[in-house]
Coordinates of N, CA and C and ligand atoms in Angstrom, one line a residue:
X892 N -115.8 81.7 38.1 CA -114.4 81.3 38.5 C -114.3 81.5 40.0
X893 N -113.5 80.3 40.8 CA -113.2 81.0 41.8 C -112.1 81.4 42.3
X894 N -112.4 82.3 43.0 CA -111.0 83.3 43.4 C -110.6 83.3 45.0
X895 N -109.1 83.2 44.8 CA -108.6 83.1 46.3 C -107.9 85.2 46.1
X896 N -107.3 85.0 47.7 CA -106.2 86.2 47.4 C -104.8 85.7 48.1
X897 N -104.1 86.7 47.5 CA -103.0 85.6 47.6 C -101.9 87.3 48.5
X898 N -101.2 87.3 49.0 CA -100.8 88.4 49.1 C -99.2 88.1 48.4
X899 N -98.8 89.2 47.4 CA -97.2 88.6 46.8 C -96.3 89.1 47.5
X900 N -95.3 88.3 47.7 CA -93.6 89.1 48.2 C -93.3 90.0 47.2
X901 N -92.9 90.9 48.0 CA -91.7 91.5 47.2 C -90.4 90.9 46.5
X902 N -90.2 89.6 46.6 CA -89.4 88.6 45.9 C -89.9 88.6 44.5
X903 N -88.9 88.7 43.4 CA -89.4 87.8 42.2 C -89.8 86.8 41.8
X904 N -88.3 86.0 42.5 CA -88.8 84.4 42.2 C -88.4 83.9 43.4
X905 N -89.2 82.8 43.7 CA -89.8 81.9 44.1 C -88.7 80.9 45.1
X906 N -88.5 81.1 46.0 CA -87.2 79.8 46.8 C -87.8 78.8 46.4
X907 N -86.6 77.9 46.3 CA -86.8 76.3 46.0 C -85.8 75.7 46.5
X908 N -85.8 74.7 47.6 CA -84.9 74.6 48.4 C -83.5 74.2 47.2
X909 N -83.4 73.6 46.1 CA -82.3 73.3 45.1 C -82.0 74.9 44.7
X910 N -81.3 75.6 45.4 CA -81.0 76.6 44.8 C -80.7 77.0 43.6
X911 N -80.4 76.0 42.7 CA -80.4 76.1 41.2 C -81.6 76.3 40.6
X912 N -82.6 75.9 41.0 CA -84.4 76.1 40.5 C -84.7 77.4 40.7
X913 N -85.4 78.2 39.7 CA -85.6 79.6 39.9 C -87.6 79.1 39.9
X914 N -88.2 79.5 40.8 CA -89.7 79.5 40.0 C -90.0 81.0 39.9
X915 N -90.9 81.7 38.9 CA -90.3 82.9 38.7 C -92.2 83.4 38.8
X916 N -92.0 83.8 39.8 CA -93.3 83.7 40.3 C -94.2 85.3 40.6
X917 N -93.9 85.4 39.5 CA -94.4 87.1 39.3 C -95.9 87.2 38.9
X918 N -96.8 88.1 39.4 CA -97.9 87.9 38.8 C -98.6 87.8 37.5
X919 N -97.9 88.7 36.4 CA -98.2 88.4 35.3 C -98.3 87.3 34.7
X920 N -97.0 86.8 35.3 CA -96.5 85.4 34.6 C -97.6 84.4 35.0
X921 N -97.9 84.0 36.5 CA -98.6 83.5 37.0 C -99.9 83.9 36.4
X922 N -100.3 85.0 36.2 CA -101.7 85.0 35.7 C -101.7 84.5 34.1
X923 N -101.3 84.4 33.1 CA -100.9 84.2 31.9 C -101.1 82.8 32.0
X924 N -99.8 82.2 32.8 CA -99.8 80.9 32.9 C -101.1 79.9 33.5
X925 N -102.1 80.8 34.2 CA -103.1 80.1 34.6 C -104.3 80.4 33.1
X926 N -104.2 81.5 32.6 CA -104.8 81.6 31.3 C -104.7 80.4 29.7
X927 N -103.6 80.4 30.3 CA -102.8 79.1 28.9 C -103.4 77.8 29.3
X928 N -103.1 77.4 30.9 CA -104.0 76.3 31.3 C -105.5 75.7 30.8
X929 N -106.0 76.9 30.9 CA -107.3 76.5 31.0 C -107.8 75.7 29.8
X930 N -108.0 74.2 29.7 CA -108.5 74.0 28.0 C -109.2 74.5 27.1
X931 N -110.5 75.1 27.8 CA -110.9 76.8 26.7 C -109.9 77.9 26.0
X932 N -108.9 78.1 26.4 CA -108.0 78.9 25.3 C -107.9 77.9 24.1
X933 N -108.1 79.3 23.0 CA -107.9 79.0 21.9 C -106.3 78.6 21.6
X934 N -106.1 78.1 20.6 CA -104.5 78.2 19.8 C -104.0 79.4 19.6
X935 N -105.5 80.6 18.9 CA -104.8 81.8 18.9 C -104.4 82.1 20.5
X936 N -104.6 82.3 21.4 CA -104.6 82.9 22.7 C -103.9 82.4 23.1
X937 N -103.1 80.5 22.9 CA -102.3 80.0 23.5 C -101.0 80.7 23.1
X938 N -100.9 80.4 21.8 CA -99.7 80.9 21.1 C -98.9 82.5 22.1
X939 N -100.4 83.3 21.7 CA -99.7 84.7 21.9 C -99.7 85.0 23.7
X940 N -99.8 83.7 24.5 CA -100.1 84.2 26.0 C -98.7 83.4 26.3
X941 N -98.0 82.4 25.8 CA -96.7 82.0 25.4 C -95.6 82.6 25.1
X942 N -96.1 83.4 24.3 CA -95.4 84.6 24.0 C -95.0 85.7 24.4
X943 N -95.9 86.0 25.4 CA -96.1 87.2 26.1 C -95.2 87.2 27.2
X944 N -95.9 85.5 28.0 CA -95.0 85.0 29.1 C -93.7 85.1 29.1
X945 N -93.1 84.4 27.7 CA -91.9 83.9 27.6 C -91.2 85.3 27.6
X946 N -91.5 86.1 26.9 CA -91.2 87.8 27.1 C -90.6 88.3 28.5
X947 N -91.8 87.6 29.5 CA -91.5 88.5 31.0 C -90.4 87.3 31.4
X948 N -90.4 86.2 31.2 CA -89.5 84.8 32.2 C -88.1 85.7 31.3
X949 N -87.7 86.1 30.6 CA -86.3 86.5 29.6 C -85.7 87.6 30.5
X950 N -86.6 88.4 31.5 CA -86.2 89.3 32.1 C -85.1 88.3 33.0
X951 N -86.0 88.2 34.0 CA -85.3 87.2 35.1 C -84.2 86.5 34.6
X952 N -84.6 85.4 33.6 CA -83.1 84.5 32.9 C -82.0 85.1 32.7
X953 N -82.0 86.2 32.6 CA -81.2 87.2 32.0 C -80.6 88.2 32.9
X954 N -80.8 88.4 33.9 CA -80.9 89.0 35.1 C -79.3 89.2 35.4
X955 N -78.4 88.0 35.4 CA -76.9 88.4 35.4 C -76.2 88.9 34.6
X956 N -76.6 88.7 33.4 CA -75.8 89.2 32.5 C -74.8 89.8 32.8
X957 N -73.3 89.7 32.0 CA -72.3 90.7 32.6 C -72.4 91.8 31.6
X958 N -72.5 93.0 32.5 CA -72.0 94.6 31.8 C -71.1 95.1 31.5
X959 N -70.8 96.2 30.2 CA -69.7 96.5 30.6 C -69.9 98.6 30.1
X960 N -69.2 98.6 30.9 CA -69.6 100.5 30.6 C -69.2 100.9 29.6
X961 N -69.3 102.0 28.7 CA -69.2 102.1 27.7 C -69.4 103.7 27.5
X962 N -68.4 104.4 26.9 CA -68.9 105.9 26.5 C -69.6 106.6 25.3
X963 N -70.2 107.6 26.0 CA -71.3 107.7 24.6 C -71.8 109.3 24.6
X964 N -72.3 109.9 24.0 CA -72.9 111.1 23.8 C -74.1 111.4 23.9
X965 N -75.0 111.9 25.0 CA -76.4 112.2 24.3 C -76.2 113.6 23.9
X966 N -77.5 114.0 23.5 CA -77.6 115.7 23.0 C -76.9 116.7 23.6
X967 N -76.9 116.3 25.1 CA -76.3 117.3 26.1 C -75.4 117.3 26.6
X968 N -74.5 116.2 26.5 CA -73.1 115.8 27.1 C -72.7 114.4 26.8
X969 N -71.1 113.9 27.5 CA -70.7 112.8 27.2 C -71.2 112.1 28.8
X970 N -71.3 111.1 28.6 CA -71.7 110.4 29.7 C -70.9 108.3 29.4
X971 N -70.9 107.8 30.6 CA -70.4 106.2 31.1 C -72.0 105.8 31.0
X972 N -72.2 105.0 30.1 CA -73.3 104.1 30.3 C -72.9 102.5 30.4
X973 N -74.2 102.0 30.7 CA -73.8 100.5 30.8 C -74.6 99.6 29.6
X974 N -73.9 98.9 29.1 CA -74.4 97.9 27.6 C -74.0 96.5 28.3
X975 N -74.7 95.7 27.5 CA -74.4 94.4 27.6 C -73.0 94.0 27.3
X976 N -72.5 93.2 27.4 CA -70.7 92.4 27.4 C -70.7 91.2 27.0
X977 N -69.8 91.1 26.2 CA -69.7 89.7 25.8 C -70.5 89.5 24.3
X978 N -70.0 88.2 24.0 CA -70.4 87.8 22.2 C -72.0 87.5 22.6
X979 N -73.2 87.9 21.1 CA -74.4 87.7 21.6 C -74.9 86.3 22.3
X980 N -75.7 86.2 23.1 CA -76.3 85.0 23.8 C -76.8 84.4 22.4
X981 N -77.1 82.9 23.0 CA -77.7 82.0 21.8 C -79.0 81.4 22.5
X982 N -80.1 81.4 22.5 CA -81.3 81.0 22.4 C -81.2 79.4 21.8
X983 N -81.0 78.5 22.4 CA -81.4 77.1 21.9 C -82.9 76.1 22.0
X984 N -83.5 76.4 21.2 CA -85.0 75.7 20.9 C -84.9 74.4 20.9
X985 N -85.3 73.4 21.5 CA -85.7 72.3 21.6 C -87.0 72.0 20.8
X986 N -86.9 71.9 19.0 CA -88.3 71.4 18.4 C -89.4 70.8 19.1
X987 N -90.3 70.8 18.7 CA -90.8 72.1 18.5 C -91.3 72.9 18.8
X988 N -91.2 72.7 20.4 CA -92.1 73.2 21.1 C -91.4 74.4 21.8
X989 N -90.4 74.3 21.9 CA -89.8 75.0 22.4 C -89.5 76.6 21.5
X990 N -89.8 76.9 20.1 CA -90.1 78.0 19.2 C -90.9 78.3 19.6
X991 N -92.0 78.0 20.5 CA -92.9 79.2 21.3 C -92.2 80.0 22.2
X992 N -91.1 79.6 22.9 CA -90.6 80.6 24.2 C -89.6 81.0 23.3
X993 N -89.1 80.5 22.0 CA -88.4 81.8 21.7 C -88.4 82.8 20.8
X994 N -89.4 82.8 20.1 CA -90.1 83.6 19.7 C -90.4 84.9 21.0
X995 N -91.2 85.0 21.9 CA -91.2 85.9 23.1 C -89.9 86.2 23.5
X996 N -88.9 85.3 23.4 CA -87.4 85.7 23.8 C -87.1 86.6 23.2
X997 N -87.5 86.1 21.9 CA -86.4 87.4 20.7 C -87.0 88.5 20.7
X998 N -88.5 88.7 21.0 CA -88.6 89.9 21.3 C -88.3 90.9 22.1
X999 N -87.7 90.2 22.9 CA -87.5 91.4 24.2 C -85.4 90.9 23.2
X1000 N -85.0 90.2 23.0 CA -83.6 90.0 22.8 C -83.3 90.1 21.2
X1001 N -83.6 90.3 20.6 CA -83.6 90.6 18.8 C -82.5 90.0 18.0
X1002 N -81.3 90.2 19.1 CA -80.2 90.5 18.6 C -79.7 89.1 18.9
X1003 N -80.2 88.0 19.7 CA -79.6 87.2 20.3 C -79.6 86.0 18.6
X1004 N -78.4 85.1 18.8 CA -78.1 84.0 18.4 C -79.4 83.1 18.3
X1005 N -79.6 82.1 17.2 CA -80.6 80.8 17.5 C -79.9 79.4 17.3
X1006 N -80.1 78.7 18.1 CA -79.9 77.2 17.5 C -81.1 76.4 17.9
X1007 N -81.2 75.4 17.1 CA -81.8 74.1 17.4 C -81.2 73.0 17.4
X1008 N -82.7 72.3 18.4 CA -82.3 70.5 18.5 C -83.4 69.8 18.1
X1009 N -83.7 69.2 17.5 CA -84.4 67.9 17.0 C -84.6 67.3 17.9
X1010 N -85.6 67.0 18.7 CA -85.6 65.7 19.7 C -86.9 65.2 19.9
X1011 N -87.2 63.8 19.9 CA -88.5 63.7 19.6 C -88.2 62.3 21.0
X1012 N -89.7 62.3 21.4 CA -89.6 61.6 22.5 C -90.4 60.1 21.9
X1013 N -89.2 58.6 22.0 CA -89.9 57.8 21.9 C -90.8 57.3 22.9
X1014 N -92.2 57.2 21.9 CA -93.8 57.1 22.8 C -93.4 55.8 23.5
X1015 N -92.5 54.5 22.9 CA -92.4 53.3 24.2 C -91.4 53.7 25.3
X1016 N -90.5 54.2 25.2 CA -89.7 54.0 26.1 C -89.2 55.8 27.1
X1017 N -90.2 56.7 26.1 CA -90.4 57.8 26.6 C -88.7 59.0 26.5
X1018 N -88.2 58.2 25.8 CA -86.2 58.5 25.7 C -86.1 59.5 25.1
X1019 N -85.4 60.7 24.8 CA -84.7 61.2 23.2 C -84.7 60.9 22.3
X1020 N -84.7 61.1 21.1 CA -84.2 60.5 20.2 C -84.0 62.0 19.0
X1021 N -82.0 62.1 19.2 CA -82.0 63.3 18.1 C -82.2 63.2 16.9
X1022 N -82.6 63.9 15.8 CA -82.7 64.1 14.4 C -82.1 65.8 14.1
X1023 N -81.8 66.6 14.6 CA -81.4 67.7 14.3 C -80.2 68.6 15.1
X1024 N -79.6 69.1 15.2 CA -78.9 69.9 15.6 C -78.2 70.8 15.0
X1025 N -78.5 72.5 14.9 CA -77.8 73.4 14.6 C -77.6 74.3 15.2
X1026 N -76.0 74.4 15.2 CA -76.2 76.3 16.3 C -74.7 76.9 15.8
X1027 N -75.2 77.8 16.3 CA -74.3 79.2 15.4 C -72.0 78.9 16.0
X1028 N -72.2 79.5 15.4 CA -70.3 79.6 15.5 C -70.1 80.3 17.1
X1029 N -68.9 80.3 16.9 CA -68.1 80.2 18.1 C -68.9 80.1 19.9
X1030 N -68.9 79.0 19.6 CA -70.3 78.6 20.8 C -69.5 78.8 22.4
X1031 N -68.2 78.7 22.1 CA -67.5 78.7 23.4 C -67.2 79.9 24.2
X1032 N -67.3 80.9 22.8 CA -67.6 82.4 24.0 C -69.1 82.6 24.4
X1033 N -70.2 82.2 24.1 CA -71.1 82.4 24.1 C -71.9 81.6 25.4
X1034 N -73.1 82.2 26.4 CA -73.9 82.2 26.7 C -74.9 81.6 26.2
X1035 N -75.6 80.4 26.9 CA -76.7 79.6 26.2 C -78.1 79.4 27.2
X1036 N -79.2 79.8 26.6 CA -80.8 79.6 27.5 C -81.3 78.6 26.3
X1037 N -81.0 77.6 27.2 CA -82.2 76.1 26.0 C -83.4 76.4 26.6
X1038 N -84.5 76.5 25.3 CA -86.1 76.7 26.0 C -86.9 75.5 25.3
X1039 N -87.7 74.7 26.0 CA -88.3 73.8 26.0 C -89.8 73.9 27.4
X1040 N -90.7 74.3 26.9 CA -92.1 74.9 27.5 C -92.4 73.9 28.8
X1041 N -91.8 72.4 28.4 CA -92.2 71.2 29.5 C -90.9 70.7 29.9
X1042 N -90.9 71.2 31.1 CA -89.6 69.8 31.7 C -90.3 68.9 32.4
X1043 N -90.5 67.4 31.8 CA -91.4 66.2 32.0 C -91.0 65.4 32.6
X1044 N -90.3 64.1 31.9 CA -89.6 63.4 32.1 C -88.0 63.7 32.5
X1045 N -87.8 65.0 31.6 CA -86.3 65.3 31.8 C -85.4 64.7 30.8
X1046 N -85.9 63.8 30.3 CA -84.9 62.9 28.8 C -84.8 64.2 28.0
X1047 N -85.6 64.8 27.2 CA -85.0 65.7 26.3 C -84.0 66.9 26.9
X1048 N -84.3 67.1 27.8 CA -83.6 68.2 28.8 C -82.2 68.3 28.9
X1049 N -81.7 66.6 29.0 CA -80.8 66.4 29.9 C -79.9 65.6 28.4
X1050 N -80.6 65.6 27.3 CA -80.1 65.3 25.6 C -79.2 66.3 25.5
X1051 N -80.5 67.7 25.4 CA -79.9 68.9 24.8 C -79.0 69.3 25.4
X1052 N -78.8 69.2 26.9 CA -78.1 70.1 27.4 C -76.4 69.0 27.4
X1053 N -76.6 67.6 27.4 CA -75.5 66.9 27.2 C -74.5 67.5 25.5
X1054 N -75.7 67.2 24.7 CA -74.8 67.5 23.6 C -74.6 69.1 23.6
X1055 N -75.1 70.0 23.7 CA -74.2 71.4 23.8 C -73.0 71.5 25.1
X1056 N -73.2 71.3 25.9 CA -72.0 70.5 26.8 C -70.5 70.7 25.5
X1057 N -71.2 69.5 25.2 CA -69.6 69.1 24.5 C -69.0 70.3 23.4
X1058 N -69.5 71.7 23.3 CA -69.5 72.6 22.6 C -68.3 73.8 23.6
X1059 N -68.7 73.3 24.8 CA -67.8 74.0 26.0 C -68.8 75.8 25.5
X1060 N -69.9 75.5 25.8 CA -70.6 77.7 25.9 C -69.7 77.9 27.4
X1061 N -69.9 79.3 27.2 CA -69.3 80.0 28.6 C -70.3 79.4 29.9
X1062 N -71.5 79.5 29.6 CA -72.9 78.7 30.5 C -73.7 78.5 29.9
X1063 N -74.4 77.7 30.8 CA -75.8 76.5 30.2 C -76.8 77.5 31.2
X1064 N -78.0 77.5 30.8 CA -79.0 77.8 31.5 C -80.7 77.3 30.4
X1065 N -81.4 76.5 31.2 CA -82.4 75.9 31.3 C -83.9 76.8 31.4
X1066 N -85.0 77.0 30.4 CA -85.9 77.5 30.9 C -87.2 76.5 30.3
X1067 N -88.1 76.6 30.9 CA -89.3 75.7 30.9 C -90.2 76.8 31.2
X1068 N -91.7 76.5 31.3 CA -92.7 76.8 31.5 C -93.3 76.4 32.7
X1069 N -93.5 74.7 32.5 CA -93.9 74.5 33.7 C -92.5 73.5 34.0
X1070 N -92.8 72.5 35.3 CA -92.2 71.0 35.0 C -92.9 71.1 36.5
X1071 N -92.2 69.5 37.3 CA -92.7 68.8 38.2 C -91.8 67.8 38.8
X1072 N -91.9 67.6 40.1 CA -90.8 67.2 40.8 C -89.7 66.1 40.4
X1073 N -90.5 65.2 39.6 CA -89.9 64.2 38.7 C -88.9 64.6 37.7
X1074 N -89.2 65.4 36.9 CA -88.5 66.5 35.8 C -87.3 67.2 36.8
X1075 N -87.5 68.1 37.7 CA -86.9 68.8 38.4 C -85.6 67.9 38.9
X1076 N -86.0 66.3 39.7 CA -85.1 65.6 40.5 C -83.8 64.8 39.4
X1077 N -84.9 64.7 38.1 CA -84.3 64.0 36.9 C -82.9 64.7 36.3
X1078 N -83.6 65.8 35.8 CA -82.6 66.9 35.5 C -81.3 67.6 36.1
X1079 N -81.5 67.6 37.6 CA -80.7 68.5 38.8 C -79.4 67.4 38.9
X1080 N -80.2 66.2 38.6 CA -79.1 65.3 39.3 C -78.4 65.2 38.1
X1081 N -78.7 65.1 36.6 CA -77.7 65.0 35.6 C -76.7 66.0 34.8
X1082 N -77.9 67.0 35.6 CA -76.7 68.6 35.3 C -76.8 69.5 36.3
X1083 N -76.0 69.3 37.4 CA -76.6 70.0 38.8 C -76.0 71.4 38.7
X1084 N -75.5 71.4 37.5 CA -74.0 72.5 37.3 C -75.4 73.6 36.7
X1085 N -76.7 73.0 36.0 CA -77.3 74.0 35.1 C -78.9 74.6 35.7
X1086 N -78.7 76.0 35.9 CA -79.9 76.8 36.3 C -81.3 76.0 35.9
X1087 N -82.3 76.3 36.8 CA -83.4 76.1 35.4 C -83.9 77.0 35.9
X1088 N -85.2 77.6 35.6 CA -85.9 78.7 35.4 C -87.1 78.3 35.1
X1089 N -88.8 78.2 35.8 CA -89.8 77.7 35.9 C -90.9 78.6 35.9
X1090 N -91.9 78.5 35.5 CA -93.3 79.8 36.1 C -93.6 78.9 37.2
X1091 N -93.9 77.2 37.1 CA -94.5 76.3 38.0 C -94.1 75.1 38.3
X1092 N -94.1 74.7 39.6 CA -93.6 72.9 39.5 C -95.2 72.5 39.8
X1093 N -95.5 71.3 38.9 CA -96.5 71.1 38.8 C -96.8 69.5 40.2
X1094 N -97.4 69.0 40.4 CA -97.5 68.2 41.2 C -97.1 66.8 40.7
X1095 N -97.2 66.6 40.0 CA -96.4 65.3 39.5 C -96.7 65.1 37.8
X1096 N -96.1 63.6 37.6 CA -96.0 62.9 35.8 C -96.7 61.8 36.5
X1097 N -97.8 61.4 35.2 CA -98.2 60.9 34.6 C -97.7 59.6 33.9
X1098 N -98.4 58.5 33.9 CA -97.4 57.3 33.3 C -97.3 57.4 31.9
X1099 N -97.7 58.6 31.2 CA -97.6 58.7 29.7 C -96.9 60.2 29.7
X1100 N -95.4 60.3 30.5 CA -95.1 61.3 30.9 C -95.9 62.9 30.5
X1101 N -96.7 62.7 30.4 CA -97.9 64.1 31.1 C -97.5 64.4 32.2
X1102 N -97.6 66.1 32.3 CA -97.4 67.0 33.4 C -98.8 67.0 34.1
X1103 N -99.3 66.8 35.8 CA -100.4 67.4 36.3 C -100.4 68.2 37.3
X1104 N -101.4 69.0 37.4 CA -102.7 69.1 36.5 C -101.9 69.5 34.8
X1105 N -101.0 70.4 34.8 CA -100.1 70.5 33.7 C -101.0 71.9 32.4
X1106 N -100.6 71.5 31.3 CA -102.0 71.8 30.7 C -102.0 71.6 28.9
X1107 N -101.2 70.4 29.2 CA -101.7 69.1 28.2 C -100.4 69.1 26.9
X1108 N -100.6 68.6 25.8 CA -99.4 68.9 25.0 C -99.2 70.6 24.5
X1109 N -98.3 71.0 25.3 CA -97.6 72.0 24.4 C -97.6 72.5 23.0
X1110 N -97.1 71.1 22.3 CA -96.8 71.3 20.8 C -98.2 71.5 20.4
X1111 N -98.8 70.8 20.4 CA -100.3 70.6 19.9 C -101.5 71.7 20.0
X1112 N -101.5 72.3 21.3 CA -102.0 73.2 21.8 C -101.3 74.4 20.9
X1113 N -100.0 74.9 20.8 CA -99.2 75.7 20.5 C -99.3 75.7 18.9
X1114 N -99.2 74.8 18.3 CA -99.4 74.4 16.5 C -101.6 74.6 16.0
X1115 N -102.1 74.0 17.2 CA -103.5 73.5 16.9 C -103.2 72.3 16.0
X1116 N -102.4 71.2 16.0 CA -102.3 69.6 15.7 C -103.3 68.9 16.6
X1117 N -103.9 69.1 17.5 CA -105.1 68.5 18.0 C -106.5 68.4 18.0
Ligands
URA2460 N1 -94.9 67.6 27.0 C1 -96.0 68.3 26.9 O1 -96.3 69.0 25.9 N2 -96.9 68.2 28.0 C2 -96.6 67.6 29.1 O2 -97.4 67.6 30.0 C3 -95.4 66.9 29.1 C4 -94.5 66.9 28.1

């Protein structure tokens, strides 16, 4: 293999001049995510390096969260600690690919809400097309991270995030894996109101909206359907 060195900031993530774009550019992540690439990873090792990832990207996503103090007792005295605030977050999975990042979410978040979206991309015209939608109650006090591993094209992206829209969450926030300038420009411009959150922007799509270099279907790789 060959190896460069790279020296890291002390920055987490990544400037992108769209201030809304987070690339979250930490080494783990980055190293993982060069591990998942490689077409020699197995399914076992995709799955659980997806998992792992998606684990550390949940830090950062989550990063604002509002707190609120709270009083409490340890063994030795009363003390003001700080807890999370607000009704639990909701995790929205974009089938099916997107049940790999949240699976890693819930582990680090347990407690968090799930919903899903059904969206399957027609192979002619490359569009949305919903078949599913479910998500938990009172969505309007609630915080929402839609995770979808590829932002490609941007059509399912900009589905999901239209129809929970009309739900009025407190906020939208966007996480991916990888995506690419195409996905990025597609997206920003139809919901410039919503964060995204990236390990990578890849160099470009493909006329069979493929990510490159990318590292190939998601689902497929993630299931072993290939
Ligand atoms: N979906 C994938 O799984 N991979 C891509 O490269 C693009 C969309």
């Amino acid at each position: 293999m060959e190896t460069r060195r790279f020296s890291f900031l002390t920055e987490t993530l990544m400037s992108h001049p769209n201030p809304m774009v987070h690339v979250i550019d930490h080494p783990l992540v980055q190293h993982k995510l060069t591990l998942m690439r490689n077409k020699e990873a197995s399914t076992t090792s995709f799955r659980r390096l997806l998992n792992e990832l998606s684990s550390l990207m949940v830090y950062e996503v989550t990063r604002d969260m509002a707190m609120q103090e709270v009083q409490i007792e340890t063994p030795l005295e009363t003390m003001t600690a700080k807890m999370i605030d607000g009704k639990k977050l909701v995790f929205v999975s974009i089938l099916r690919a997107g049940n790999g990042i949240l699976d890693g979410m819930l582990n680090v978040i347990p407690g968090a809400r799930v919903g899903h979206i059904g969206l399957y991309r027609d192979p002619a015209t490359l569009q949305a097309v919903e078949y599913y939608f479910k998500m938990p109650q009172e969505m309007t006090e609630r915080d929402v991270v839609v995770v979808d591993p590829m932002l490609a094209t941007g059509n399912s992206a900009i589905a999901a995030v239209q129809r929970l829209k009309v739900l009025k969450p407190k906020s939208i926030k966007f996480v991916c894996l990888l995506t690419c300038p195409e996905g990025i420009a597609t997206f920003t411009a139809a919901h410039p109101d919503v964060p995204v959150f990236t390990a990578a922007i890849d160099r470009q799509l493909n006329d069979h909206g493929y990510i490159l270099p990318g590292l190939g279907d998601a689902g497929d790789r993630m299931f072993g359907t290939k």
